[in-house]
JSON list of C-alpha atoms in Angstrom, two decimals:
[
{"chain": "A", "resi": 559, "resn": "UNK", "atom": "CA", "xyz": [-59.59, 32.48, -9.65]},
{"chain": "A", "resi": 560, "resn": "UNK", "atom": "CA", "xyz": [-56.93, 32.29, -6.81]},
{"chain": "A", "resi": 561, "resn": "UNK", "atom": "CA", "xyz": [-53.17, 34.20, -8.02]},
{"chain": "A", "resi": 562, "resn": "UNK", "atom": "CA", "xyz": [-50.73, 32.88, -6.41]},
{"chain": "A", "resi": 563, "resn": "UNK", "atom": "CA", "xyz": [-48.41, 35.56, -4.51]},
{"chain": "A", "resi": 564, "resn": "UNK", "atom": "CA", "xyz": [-45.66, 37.23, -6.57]},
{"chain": "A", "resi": 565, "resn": "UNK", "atom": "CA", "xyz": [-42.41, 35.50, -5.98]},
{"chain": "A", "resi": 566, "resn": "UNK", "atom": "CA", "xyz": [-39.87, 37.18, -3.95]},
{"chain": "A", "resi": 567, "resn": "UNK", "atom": "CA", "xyz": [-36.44, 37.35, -5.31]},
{"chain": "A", "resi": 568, "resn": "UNK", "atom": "CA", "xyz": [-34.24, 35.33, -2.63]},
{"chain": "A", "resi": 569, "resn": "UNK", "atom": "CA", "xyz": [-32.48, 37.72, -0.09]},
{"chain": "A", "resi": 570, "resn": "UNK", "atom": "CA", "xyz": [-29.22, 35.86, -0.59]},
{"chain": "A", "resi": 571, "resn": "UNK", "atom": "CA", "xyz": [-29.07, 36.37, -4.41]},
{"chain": "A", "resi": 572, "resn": "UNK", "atom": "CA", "xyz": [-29.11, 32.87, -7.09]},
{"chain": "A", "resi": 573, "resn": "UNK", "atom": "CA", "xyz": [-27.98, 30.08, -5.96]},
{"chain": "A", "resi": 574, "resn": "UNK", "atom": "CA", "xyz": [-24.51, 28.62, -7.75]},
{"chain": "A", "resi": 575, "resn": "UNK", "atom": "CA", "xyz": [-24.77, 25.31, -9.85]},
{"chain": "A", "resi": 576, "resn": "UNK", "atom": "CA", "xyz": [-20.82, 24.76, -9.30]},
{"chain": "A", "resi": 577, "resn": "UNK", "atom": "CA", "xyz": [-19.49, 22.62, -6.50]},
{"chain": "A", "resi": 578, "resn": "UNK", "atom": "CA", "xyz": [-17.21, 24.08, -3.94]},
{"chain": "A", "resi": 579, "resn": "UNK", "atom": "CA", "xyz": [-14.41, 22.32, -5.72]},
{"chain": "A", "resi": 580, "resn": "UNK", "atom": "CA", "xyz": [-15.23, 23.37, -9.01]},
{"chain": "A", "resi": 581, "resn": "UNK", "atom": "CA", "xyz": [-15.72, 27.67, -7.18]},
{"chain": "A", "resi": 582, "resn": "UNK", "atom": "CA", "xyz": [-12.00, 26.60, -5.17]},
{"chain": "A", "resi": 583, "resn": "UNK", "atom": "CA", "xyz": [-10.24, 25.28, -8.42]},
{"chain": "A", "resi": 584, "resn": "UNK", "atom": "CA", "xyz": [-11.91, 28.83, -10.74]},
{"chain": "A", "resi": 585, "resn": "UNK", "atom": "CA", "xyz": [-10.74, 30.99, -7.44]},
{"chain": "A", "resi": 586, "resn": "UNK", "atom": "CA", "xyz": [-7.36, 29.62, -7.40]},
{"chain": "A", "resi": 587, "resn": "UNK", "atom": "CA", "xyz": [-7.01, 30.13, -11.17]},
{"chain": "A", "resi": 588, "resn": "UNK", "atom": "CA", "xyz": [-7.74, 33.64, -10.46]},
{"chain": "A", "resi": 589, "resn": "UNK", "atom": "CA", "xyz": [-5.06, 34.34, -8.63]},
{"chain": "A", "resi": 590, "resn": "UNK", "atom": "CA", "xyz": [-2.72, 32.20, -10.58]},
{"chain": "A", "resi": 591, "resn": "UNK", "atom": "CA", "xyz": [0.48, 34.12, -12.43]},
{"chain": "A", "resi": 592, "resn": "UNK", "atom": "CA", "xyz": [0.81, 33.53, -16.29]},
{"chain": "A", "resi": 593, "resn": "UNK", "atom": "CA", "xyz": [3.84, 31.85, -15.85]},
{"chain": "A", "resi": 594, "resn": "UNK", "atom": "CA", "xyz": [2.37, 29.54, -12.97]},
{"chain": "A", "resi": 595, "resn": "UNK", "atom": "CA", "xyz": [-0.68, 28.70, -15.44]},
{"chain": "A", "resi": 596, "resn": "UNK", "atom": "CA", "xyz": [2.47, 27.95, -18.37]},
{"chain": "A", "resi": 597, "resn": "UNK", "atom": "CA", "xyz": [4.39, 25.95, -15.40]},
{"chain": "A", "resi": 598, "resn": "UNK", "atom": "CA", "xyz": [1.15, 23.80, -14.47]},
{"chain": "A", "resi": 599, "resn": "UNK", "atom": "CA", "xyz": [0.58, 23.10, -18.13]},
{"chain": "A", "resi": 600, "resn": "UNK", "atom": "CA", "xyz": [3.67, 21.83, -18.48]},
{"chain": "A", "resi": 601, "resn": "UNK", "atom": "CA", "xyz": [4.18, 19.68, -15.44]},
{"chain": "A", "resi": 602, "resn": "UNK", "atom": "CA", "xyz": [0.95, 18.06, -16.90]},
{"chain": "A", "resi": 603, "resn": "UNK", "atom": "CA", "xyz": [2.14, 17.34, -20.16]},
{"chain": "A", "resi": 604, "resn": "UNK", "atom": "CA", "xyz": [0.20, 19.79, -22.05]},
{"chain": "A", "resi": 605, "resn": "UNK", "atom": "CA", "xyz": [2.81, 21.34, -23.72]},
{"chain": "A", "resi": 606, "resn": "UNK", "atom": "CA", "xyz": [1.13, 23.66, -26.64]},
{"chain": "A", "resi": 607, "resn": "UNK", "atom": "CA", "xyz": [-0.82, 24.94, -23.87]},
{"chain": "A", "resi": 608, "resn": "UNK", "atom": "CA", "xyz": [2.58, 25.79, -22.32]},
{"chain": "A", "resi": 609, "resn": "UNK", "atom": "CA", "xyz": [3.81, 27.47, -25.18]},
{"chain": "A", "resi": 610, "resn": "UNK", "atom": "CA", "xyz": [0.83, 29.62, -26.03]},
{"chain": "A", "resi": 611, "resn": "UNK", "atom": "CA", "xyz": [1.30, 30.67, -22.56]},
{"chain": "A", "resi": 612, "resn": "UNK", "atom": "CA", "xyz": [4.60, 31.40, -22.37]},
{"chain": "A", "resi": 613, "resn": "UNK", "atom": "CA", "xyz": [5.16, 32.31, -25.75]},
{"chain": "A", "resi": 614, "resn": "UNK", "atom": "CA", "xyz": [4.00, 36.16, -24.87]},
{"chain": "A", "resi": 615, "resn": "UNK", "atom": "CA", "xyz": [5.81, 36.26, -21.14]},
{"chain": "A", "resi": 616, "resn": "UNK", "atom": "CA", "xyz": [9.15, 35.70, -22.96]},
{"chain": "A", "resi": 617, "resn": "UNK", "atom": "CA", "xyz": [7.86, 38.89, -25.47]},
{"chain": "A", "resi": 618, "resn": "UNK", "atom": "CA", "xyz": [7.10, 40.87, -22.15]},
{"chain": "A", "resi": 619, "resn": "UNK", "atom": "CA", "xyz": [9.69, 39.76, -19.76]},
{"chain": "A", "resi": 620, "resn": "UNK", "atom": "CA", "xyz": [12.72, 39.22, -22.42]},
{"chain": "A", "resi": 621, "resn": "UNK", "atom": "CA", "xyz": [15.12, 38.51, -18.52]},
{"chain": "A", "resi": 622, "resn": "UNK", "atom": "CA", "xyz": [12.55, 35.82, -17.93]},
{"chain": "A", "resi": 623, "resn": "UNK", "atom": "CA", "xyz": [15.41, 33.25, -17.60]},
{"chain": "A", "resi": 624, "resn": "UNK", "atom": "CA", "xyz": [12.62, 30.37, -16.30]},
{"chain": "A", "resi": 625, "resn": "UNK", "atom": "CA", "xyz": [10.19, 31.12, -19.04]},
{"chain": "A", "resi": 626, "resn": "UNK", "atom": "CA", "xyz": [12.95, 30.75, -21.88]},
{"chain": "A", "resi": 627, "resn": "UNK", "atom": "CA", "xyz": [13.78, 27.49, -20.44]},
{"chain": "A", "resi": 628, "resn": "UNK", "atom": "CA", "xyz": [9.88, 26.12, -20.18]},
{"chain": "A", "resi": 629, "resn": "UNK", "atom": "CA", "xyz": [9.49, 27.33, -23.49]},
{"chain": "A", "resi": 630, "resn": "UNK", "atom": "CA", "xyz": [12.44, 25.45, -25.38]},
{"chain": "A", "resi": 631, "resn": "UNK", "atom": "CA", "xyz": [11.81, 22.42, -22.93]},
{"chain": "A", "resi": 632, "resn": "UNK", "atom": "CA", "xyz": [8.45, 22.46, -24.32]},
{"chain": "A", "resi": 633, "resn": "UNK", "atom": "CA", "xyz": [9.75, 22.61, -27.77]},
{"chain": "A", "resi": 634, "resn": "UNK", "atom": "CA", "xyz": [11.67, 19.62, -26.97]},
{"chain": "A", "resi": 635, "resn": "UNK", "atom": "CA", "xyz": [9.23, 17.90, -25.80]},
{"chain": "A", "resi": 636, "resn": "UNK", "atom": "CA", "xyz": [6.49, 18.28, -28.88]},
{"chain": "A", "resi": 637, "resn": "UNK", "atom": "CA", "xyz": [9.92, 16.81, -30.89]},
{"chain": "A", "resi": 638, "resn": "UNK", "atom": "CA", "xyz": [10.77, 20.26, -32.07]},
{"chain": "A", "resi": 639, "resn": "UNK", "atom": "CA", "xyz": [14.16, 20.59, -31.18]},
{"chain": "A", "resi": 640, "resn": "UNK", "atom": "CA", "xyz": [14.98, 23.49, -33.97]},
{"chain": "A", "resi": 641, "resn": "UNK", "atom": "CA", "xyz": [12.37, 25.71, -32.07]},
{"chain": "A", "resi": 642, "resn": "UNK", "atom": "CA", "xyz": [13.86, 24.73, -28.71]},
{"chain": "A", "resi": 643, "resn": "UNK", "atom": "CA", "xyz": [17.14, 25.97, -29.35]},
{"chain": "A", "resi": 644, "resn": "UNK", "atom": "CA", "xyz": [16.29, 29.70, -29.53]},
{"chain": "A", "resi": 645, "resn": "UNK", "atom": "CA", "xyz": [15.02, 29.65, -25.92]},
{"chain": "A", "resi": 646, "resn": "UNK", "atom": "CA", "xyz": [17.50, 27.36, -24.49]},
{"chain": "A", "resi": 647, "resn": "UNK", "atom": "CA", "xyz": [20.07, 29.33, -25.49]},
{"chain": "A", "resi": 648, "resn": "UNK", "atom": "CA", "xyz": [18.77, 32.44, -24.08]},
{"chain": "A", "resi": 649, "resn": "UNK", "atom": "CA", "xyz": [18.07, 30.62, -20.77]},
{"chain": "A", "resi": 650, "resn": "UNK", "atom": "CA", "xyz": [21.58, 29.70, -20.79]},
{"chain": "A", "resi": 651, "resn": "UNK", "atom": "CA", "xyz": [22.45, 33.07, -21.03]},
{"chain": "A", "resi": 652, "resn": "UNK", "atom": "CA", "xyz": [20.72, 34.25, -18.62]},
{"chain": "A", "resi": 653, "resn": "UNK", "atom": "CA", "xyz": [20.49, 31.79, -16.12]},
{"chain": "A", "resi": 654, "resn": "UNK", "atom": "CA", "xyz": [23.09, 30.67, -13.36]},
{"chain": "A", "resi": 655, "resn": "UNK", "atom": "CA", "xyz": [24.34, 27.42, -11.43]},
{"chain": "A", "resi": 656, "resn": "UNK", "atom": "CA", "xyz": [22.24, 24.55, -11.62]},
{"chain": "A", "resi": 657, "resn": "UNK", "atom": "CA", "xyz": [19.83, 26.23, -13.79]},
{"chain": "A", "resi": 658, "resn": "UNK", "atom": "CA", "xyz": [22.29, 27.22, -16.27]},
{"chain": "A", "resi": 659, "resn": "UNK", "atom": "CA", "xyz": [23.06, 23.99, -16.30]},
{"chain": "A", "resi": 660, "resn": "UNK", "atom": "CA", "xyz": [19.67, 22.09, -16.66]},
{"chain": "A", "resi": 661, "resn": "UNK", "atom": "CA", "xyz": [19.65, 24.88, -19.29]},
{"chain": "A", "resi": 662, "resn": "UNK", "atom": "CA", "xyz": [22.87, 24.09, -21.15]},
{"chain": "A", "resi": 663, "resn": "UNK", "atom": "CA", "xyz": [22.42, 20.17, -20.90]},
{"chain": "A", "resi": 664, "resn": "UNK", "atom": "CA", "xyz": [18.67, 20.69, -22.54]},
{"chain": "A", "resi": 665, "resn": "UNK", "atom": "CA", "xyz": [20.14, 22.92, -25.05]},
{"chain": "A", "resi": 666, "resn": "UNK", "atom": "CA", "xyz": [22.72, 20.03, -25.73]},
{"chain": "A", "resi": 667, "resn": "UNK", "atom": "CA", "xyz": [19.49, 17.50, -26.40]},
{"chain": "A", "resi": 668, "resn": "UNK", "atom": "CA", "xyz": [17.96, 20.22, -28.68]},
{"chain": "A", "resi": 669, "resn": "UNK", "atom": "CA", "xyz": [20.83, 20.37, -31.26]},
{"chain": "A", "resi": 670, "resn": "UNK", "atom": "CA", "xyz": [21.76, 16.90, -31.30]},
{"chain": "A", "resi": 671, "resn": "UNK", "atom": "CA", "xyz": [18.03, 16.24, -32.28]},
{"chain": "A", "resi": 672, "resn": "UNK", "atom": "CA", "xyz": [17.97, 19.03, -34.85]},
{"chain": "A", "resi": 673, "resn": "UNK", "atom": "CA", "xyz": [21.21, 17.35, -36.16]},
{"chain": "A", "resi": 674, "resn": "UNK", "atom": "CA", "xyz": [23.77, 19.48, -35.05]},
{"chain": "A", "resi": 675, "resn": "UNK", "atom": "CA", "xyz": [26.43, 17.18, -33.55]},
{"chain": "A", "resi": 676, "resn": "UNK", "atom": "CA", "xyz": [29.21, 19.52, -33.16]},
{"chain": "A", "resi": 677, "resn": "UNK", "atom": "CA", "xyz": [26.84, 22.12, -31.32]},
{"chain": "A", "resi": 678, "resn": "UNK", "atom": "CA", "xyz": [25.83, 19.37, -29.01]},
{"chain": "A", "resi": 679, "resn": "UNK", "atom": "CA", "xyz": [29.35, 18.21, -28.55]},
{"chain": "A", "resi": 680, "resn": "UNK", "atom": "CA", "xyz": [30.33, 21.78, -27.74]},
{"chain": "A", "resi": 681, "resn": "UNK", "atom": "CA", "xyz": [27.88, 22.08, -25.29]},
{"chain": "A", "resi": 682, "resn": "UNK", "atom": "CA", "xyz": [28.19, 18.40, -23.37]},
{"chain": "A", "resi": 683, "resn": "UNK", "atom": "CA", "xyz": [31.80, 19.29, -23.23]},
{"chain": "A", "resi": 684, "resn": "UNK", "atom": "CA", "xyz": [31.10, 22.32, -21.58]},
{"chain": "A", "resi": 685, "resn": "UNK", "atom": "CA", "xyz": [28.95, 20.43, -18.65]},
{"chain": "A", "resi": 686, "resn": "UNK", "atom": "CA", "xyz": [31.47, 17.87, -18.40]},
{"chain": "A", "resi": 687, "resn": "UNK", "atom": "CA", "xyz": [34.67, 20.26, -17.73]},
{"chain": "A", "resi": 688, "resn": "UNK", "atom": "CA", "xyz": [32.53, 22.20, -15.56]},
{"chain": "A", "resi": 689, "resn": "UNK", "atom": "CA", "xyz": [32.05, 19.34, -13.44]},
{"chain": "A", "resi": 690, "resn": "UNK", "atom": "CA", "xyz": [28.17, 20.08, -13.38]},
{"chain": "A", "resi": 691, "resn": "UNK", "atom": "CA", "xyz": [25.65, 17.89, -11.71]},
{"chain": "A", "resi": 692, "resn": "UNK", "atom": "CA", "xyz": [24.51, 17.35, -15.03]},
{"chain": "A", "resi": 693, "resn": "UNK", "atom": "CA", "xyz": [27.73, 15.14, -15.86]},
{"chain": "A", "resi": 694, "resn": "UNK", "atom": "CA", "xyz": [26.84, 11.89, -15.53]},
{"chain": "A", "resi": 695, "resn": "UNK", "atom": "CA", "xyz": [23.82, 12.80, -18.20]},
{"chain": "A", "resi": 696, "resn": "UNK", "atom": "CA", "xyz": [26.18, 15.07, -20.46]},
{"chain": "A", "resi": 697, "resn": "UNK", "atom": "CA", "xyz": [28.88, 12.11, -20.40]},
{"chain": "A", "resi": 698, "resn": "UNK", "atom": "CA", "xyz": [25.96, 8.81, -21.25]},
{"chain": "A", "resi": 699, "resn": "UNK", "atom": "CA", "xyz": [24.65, 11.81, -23.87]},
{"chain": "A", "resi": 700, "resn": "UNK", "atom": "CA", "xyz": [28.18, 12.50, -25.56]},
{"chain": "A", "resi": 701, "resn": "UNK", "atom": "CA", "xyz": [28.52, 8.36, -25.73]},
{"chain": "A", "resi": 702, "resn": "UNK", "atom": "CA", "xyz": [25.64, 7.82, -27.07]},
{"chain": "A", "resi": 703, "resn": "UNK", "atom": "CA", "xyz": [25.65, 10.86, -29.92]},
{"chain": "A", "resi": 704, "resn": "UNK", "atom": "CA", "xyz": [29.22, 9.58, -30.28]},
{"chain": "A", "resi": 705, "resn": "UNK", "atom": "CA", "xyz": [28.36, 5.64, -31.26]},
{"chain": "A", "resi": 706, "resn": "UNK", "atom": "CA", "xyz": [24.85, 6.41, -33.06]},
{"chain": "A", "resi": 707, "resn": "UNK", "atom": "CA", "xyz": [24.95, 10.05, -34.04]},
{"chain": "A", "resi": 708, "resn": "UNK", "atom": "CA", "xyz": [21.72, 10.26, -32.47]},
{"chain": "A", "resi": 709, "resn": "UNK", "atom": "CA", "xyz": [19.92, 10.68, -29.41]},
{"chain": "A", "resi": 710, "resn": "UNK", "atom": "CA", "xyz": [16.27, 9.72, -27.83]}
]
């Protein structure tokens, strides 16, 4: 009977099933922030994925002013708009120029969905007088919660 000789481990170590886009995409992910994993959910769409993400930055980093906003936009965007308000209006508060406004205009969208028409008035107004780039929105947004009472 002829054994065979004893195989030798190889000197490089096992060999990797993944691609070298699949070891790229995991090595990038590594190095990814929690708020940049939140931020790629959401430009994606996925937006419970956002929130569970952001959800415990906003606990951690209560100054987040970006993370307040993704949050409540994300709430918007699941057609919560009571949840959304909370973090809007802490981004608002926190934030300044443009993103205050993006802020205060998504804050507007989030009460006059949750059915609070003075609220989103209030805010509209705000964006208007200020002369924000968000005016021509804030002024077709006011018209429209004006003739229907509601907005899309």
């Amino acid at each position: 009977t002829s054994t065979a000789p004893p195989q030798r481990p190889s000197p490089s170590g096992p060999k990797s099933s993944l691609s070298p886009q699949e070891i790229a995409r995991l090595r990038s992910a590594e190095t990814r922030t929690p708020f940049e994993s939140a931020l790629s959910a959401y430009e994606k769409g996925d937006f419970v994925r956002a929130i569970e993400l952001l959800m415990p930055i906003v606990r951690l980093e209560p100054e987040n002013a970006e993370a307040h906003f993704y949050l409540g936009a994300s709430w918007l965007q699941l057609g919560r708009p009571q949840e959304a308000i909370g973090p809007l209006r802490r981004a608002v508060q926190l934030s300044v120029g443009v993103e205050r406004e993006r802020s205060r205009y998504h804050l507007a969208l989030a009460y006059a969905r949750a059915g609070q028409r003075e609220e989103a008035l209030r805010e509209l107004e705000m964006l208007i007088a200020e002369n924000s780039v968000y005016r021509r929105d804030a002024e077709q947004t006011k018209r429209q919660l004006l003739r229907s009472g509601m907005v899309k």
